[in-house]
mmCIF file of C-alpha atoms in Angstrom:
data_model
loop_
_atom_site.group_PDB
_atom_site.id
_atom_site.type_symbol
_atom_site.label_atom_id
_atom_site.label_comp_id
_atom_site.label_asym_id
_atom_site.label_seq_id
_atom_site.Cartn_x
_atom_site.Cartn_y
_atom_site.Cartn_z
ATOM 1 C CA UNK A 1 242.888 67.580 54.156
ATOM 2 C CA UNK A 2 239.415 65.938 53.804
ATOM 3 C CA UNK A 3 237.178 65.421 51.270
ATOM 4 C CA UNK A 4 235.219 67.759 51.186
ATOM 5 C CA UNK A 5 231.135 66.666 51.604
ATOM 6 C CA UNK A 6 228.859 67.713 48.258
ATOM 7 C CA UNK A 7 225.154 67.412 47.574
ATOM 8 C CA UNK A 8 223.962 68.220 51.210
ATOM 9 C CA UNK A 9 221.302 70.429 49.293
ATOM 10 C CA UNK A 10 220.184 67.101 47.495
ATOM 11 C CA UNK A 11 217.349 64.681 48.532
ATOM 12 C CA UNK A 12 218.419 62.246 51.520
ATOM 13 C CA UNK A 13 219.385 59.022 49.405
ATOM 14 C CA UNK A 14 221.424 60.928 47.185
ATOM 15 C CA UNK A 15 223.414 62.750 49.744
ATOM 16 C CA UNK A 16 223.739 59.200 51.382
ATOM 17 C CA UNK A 17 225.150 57.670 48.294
ATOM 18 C CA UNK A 18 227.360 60.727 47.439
ATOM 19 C CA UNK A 19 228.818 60.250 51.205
ATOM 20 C CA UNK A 20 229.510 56.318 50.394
ATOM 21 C CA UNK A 21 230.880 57.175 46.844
ATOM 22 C CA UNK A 22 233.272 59.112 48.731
ATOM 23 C CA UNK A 23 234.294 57.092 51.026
ATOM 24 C CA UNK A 24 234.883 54.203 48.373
ATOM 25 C CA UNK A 25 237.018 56.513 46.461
ATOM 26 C CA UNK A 26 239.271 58.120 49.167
ATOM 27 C CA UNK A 27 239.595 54.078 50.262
ATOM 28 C CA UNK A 28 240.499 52.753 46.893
ATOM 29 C CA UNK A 29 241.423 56.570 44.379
ATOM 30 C CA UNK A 30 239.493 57.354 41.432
ATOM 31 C CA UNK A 31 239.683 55.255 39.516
ATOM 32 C CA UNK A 32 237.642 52.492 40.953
ATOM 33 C CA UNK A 33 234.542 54.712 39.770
ATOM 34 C CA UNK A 34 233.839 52.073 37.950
ATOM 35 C CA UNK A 35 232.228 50.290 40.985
ATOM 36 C CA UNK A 36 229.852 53.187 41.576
ATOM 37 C CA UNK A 37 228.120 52.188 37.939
ATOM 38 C CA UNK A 38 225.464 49.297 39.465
ATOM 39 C CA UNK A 39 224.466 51.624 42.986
ATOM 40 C CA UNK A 40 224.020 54.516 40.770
ATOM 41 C CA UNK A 41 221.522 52.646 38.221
ATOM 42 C CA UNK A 42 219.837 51.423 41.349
ATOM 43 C CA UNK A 43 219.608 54.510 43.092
ATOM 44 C CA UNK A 44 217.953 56.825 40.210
ATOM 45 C CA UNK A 45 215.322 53.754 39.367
ATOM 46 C CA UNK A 46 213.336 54.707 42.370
ATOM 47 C CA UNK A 47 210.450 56.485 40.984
ATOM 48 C CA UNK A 48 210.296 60.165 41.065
ATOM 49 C CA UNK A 49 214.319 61.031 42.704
ATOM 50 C CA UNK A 50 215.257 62.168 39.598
ATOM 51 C CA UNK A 51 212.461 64.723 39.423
ATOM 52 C CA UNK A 52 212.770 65.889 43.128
ATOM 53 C CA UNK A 53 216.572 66.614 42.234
ATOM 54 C CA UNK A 54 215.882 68.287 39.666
ATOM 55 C CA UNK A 55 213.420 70.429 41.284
ATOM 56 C CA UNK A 56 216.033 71.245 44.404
ATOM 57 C CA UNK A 57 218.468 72.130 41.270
ATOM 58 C CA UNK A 58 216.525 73.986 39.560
ATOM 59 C CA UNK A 59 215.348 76.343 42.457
ATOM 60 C CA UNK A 60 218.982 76.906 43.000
ATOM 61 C CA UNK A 61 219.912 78.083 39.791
ATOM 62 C CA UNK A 62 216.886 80.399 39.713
ATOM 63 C CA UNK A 63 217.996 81.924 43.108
ATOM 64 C CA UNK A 64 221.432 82.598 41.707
ATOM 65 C CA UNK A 65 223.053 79.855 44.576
ATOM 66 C CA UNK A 66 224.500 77.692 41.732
ATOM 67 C CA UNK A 67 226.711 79.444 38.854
ATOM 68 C CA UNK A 68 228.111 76.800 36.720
ATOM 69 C CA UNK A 69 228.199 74.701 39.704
ATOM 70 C CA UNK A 70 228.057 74.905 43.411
ATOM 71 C CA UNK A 71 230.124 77.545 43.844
ATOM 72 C CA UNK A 72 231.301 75.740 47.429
ATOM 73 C CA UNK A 73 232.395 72.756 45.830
ATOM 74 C CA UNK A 74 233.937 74.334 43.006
ATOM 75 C CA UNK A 75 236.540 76.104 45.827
ATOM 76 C CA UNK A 76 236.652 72.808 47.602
ATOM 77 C CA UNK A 77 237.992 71.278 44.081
ATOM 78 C CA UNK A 78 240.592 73.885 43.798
ATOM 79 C CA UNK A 79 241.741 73.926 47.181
ATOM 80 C CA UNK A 80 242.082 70.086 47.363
ATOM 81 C CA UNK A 81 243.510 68.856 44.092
ATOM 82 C CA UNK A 82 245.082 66.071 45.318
ATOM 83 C CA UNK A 83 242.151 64.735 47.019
ATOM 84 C CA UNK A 84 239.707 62.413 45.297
ATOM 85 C CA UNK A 85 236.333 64.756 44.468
ATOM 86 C CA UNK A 86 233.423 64.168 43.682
ATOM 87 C CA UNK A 87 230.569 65.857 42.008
ATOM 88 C CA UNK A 88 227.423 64.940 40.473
ATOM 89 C CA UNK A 89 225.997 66.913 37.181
ATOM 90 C CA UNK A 90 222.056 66.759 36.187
ATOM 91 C CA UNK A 91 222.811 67.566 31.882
ATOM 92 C CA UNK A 92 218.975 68.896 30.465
ATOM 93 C CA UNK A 93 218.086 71.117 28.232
ATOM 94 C CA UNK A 94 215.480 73.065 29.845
ATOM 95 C CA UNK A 95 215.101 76.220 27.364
ATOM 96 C CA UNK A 96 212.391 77.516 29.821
ATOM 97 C CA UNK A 97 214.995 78.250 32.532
ATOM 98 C CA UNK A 98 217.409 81.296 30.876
ATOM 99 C CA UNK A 99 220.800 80.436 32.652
ATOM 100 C CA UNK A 100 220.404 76.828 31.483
ATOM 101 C CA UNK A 101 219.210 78.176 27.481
ATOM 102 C CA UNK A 102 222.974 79.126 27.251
ATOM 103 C CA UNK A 103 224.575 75.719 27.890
ATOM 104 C CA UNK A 104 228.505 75.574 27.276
ATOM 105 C CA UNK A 105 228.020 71.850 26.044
ATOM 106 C CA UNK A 106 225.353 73.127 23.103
ATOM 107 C CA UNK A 107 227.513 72.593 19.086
ATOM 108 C CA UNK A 108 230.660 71.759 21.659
ATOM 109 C CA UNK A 109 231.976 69.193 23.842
ATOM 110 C CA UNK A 110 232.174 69.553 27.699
ATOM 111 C CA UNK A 111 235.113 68.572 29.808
ATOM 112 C CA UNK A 112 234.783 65.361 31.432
ATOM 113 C CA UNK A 113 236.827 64.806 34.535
ATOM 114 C CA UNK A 114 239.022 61.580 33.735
ATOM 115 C CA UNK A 115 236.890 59.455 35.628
ATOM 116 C CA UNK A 116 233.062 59.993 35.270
ATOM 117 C CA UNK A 117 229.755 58.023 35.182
ATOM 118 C CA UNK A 118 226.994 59.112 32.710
ATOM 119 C CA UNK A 119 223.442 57.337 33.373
ATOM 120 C CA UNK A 120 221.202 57.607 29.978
ATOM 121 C CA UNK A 121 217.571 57.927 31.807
ATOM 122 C CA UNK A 122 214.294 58.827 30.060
ATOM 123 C CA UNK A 123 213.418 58.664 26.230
ATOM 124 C CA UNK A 124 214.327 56.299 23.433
ATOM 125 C CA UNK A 125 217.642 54.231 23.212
ATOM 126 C CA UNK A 126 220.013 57.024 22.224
ATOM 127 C CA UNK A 127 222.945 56.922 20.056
ATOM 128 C CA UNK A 128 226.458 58.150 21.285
ATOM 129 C CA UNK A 129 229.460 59.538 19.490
ATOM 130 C CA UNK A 130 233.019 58.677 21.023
ATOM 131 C CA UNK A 131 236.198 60.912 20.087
ATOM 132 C CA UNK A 132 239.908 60.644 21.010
ATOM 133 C CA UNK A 133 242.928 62.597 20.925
ATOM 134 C CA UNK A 134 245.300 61.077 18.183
ATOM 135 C CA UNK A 135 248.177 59.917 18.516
ATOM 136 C CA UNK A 136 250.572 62.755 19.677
ATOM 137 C CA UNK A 137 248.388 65.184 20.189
ATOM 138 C CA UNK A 138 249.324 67.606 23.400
ATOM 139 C CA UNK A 139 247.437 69.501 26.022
ATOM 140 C CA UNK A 140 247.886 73.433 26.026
ATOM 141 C CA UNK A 141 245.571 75.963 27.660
ATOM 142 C CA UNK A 142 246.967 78.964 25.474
ATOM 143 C CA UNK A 143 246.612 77.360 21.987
ATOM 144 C CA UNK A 144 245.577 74.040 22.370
ATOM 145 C CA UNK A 145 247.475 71.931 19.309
ATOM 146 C CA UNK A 146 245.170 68.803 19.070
ATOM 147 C CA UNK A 147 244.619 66.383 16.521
ATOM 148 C CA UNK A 148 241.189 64.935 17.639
ATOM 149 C CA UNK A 149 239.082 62.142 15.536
ATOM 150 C CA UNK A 150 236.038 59.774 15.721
ATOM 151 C CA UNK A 151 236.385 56.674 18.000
ATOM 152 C CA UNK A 152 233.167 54.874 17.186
ATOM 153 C CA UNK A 153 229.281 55.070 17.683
ATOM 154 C CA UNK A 154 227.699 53.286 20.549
ATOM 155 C CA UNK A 155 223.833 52.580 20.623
ATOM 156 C CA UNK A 156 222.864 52.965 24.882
ATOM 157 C CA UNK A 157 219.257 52.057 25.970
ATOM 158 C CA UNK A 158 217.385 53.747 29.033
ATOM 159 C CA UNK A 159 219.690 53.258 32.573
ATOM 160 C CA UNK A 160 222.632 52.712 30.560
ATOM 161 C CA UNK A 161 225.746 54.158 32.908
ATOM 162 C CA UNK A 162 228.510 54.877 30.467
ATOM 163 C CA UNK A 163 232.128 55.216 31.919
ATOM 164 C CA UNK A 164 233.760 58.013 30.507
ATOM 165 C CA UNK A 165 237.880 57.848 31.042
ATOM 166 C CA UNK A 166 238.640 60.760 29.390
ATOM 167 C CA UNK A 167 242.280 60.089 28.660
ATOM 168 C CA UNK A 168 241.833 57.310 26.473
ATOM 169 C CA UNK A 169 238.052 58.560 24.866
ATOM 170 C CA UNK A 170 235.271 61.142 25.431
ATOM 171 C CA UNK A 171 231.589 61.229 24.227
ATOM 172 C CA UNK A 172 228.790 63.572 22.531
ATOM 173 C CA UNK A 173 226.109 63.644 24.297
ATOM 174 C CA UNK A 174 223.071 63.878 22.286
ATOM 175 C CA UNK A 175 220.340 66.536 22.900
ATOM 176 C CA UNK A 176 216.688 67.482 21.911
ATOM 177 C CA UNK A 177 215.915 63.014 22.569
ATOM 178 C CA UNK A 178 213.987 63.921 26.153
ATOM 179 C CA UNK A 179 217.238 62.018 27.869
ATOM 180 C CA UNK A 180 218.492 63.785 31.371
ATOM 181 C CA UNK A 181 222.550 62.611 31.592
ATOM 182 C CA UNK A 182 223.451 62.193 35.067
ATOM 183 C CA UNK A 183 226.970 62.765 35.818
ATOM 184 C CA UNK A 184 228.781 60.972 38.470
ATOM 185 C CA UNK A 185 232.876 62.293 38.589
ATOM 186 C CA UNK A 186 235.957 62.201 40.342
ATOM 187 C CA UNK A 187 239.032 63.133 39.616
ATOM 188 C CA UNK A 188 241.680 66.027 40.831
ATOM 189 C CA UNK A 189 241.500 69.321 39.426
ATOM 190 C CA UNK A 190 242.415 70.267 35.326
ATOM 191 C CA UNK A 191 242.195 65.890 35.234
ATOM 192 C CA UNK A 192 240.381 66.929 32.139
ATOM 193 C CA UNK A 193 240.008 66.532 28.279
ATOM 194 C CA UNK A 194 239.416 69.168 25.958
ATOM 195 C CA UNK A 195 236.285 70.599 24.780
ATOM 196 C CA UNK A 196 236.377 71.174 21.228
ATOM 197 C CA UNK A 197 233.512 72.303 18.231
ATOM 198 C CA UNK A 198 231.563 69.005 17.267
ATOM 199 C CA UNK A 199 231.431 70.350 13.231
ATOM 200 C CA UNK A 200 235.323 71.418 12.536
ATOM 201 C CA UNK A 201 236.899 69.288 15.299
ATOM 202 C CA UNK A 202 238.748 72.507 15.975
ATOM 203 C CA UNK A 203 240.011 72.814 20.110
ATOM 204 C CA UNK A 204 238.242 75.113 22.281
ATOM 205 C CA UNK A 205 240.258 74.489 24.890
ATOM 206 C CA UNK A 206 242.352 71.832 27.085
ATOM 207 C CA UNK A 207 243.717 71.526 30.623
ATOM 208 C CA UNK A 208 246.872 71.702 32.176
ATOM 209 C CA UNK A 209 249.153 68.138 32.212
ATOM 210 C CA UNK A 210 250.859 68.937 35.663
ATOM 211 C CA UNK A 211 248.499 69.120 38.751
ATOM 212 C CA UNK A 212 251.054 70.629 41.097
ATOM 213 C CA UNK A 213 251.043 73.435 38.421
ATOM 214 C CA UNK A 214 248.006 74.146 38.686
ATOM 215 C CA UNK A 215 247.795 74.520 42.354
ATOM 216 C CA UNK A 216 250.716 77.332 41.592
ATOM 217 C CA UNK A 217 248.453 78.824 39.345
ATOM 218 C CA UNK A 218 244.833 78.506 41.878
ATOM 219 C CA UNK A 219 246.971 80.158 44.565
ATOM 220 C CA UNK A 220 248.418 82.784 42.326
ATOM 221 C CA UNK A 221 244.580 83.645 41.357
ATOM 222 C CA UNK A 222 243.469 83.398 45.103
ATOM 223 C CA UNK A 223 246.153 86.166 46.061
ATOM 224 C CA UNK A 224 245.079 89.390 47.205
ATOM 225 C CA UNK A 225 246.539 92.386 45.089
ATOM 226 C CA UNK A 226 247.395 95.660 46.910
ATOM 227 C CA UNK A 227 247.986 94.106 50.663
ATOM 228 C CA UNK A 228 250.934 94.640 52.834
ATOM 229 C CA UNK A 229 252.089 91.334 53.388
ATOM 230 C CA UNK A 230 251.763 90.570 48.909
ATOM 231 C CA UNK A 231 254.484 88.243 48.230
ATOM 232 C CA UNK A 232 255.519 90.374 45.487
ATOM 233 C CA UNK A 233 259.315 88.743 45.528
ATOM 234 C CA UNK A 234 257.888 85.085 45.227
ATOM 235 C CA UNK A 235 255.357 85.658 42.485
ATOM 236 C CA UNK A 236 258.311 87.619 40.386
ATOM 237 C CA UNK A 237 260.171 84.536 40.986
ATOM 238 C CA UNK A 238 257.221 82.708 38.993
ATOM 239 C CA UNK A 239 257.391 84.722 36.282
ATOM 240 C CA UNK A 240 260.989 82.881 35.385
ATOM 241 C CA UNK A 241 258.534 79.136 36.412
ATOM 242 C CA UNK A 242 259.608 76.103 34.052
ATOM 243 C CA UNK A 243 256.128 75.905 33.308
ATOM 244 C CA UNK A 244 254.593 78.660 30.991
ATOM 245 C CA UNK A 245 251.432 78.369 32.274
ATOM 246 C CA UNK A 246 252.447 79.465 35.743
ATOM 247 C CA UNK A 247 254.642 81.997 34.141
ATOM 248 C CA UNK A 248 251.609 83.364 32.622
ATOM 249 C CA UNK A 249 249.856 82.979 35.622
ATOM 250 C CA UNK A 250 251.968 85.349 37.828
ATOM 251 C CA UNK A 251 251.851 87.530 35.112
ATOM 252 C CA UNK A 252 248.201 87.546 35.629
ATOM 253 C CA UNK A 253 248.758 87.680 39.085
ATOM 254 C CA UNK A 254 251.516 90.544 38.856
ATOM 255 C CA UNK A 255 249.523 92.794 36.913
ATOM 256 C CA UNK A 256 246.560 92.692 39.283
ATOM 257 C CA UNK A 257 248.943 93.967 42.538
ATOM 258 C CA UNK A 258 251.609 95.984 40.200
ATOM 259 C CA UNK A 259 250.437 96.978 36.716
ATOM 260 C CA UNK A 260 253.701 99.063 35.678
ATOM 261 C CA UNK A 261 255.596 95.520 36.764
ATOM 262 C CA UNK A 262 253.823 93.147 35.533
ATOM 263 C CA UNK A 263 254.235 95.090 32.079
ATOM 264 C CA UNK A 264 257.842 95.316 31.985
ATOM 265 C CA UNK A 265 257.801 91.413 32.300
ATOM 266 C CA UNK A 266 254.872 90.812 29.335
ATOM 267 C CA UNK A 267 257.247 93.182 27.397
ATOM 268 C CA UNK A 268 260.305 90.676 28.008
ATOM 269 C CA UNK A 269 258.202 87.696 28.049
ATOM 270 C CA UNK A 270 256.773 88.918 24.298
ATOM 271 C CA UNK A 271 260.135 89.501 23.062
ATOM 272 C CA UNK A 272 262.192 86.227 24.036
ATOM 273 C CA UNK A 273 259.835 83.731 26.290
ATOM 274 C CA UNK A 274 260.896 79.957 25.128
ATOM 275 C CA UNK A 275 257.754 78.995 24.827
ATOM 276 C CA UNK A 276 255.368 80.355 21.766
ATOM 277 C CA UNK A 277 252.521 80.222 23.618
ATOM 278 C CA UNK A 278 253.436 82.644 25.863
ATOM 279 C CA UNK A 279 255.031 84.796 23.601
ATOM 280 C CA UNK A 280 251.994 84.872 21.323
ATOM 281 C CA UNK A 281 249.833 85.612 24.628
ATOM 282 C CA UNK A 282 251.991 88.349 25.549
ATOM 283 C CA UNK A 283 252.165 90.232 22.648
ATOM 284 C CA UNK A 284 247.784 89.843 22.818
ATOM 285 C CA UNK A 285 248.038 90.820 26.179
ATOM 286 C CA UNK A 286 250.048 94.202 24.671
ATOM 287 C CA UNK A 287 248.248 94.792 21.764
ATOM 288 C CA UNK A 288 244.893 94.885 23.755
ATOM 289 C CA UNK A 289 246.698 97.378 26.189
ATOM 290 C CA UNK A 290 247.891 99.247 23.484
ATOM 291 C CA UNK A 291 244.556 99.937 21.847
ATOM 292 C CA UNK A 292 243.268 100.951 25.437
ATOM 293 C CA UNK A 293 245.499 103.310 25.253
ATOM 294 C CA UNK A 294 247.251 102.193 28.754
ATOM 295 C CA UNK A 295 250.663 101.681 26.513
ATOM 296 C CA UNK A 296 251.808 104.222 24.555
#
């Protein structure tokens, strides 16, 4: 499989540097992103790119083409996991524009791929908070049990690029300063940290450790309930996975094509699954049935 090709909605020299950026990383993996840090400040100091991208991104969101992304390369990123991919993020705060007033990074941290360029441009020098996961902590999508702390402060002038590798430390990104983050990031799908609130430190979330999981768990979402040719057998079988994310998956899965199936499994699955997680997650998942009245 290919890399798939990103930004062709973007101005001409930033399609042609996402193409090289690519290329380097396919050639060399991810995490020679590093090398991308001088191009990139070189690219975005030619006056008035960063506005025409803007513009171009903008207009998309407002037509409803981009929904937390573009949606194409989000299923590219999915498909491809084991393929270098790359993306690049425009972070603003434009409270004018409704679907960006609501941003997921506002009081919380985003996920940064494990490999990402930010470039600091516009405004003041700006002042940077760096967190880590302590020592021990583990990744869990169900309940994530994190022990996360301060690494440091870091003072970054204007065209800054700050290399983010997310499994040893992540930033805050300040807002409200008139600074646009630019986001250059490549890594394989669920290569990600954890966002968590910036006050109580508490986990919001965190990504799975095993990538070929998660492909189990992308194709279990991509299947098609109710069709003839349902692998019904095979996704039973992953009920009974190692992993209990995929065995919460194709319970997920399950109850889409067979509700009256995938219940008698949540039922076993609440009552003696090894994992807590998914026992806690199955009991949820009957309790909210229950007071919908589909279990009696």
């Amino acid at each position: 499989m290919s890399t798939p090709i990103v930004m062709q909605w973007a101005p001409d020299p930033i399609r042609a540097f996402v193409r090289q950026a690519q290329a380097a990383l396919q050639l060399h993996g991810p995490g020679q992103l590093a090398s991308l840090a001088e191009p990139m400040r070189a690219l975005f100091a030619r006056p008035g790119l960063l506005e025409e991208l803007m513009d171009r991104y903008l207009r998309r969101v407002l037509t409803g083409a981009m929904h937390g992304g573009d949606p194409c390369v989000q299923v590219d990123m999915l498909l491809l996991c084991h393929t270098p991919a790359l993306s690049l993020r425009v972070i603003k705060d434009r409270a004018d524009v409704t679907s960006l007033a609501r941003e997921p990074w506002r009081d919380t941290l985003v996920n940064y791929p494990s490999n990402t360029l930010v470039m600091v441009r516009g405004g003041g020098p700006v002042t940077v908070d760096w967190f880590c996961l302590a020592p021990g902590a583990s990744f869990d999508v169900f309940d994530a049990t994190l022990a996360i702390r301060q690494d440091g402060t870091e003072r970054y002038v204007d065209g800054s690029v700050i290399h983010v590798d997310a499994r040893h430390r992540f930033p805050v990104l300040p807002e409200g300063q008139g600074v646009t983050w630019i986001a250059l990031a490549s890594a394989p799908v669920n290569a990600q940290i954890v966002s968590f609130h910036r006050e109580t430190l508490r986990p919001l979330g965190a990504s799975m450790a095993s990538e070929d999981h998660s492909v189990l768990c992308v194709m279990l979402e991509l299947l098609e309930p109710g069709t003839p040719d349902y692998p019904l057998d095979a996704v039973v079988d992953l009920t009974r996975h190692p992993d209990h994310h995929v065995r919460w998956a194709a319970v997920a899965a399950l109850g889409r094509h067979d509700g009256a199936a995938a219940l008698a499994i949540v039922r076993s699955l609440a009552a003696g699954d090894s994992h807590r997680f998914v026992r806690t997650a199955a009991r949820r998942t009957l309790d909210r049935l229950a007071g919908t009245e589909v279990v009696c």
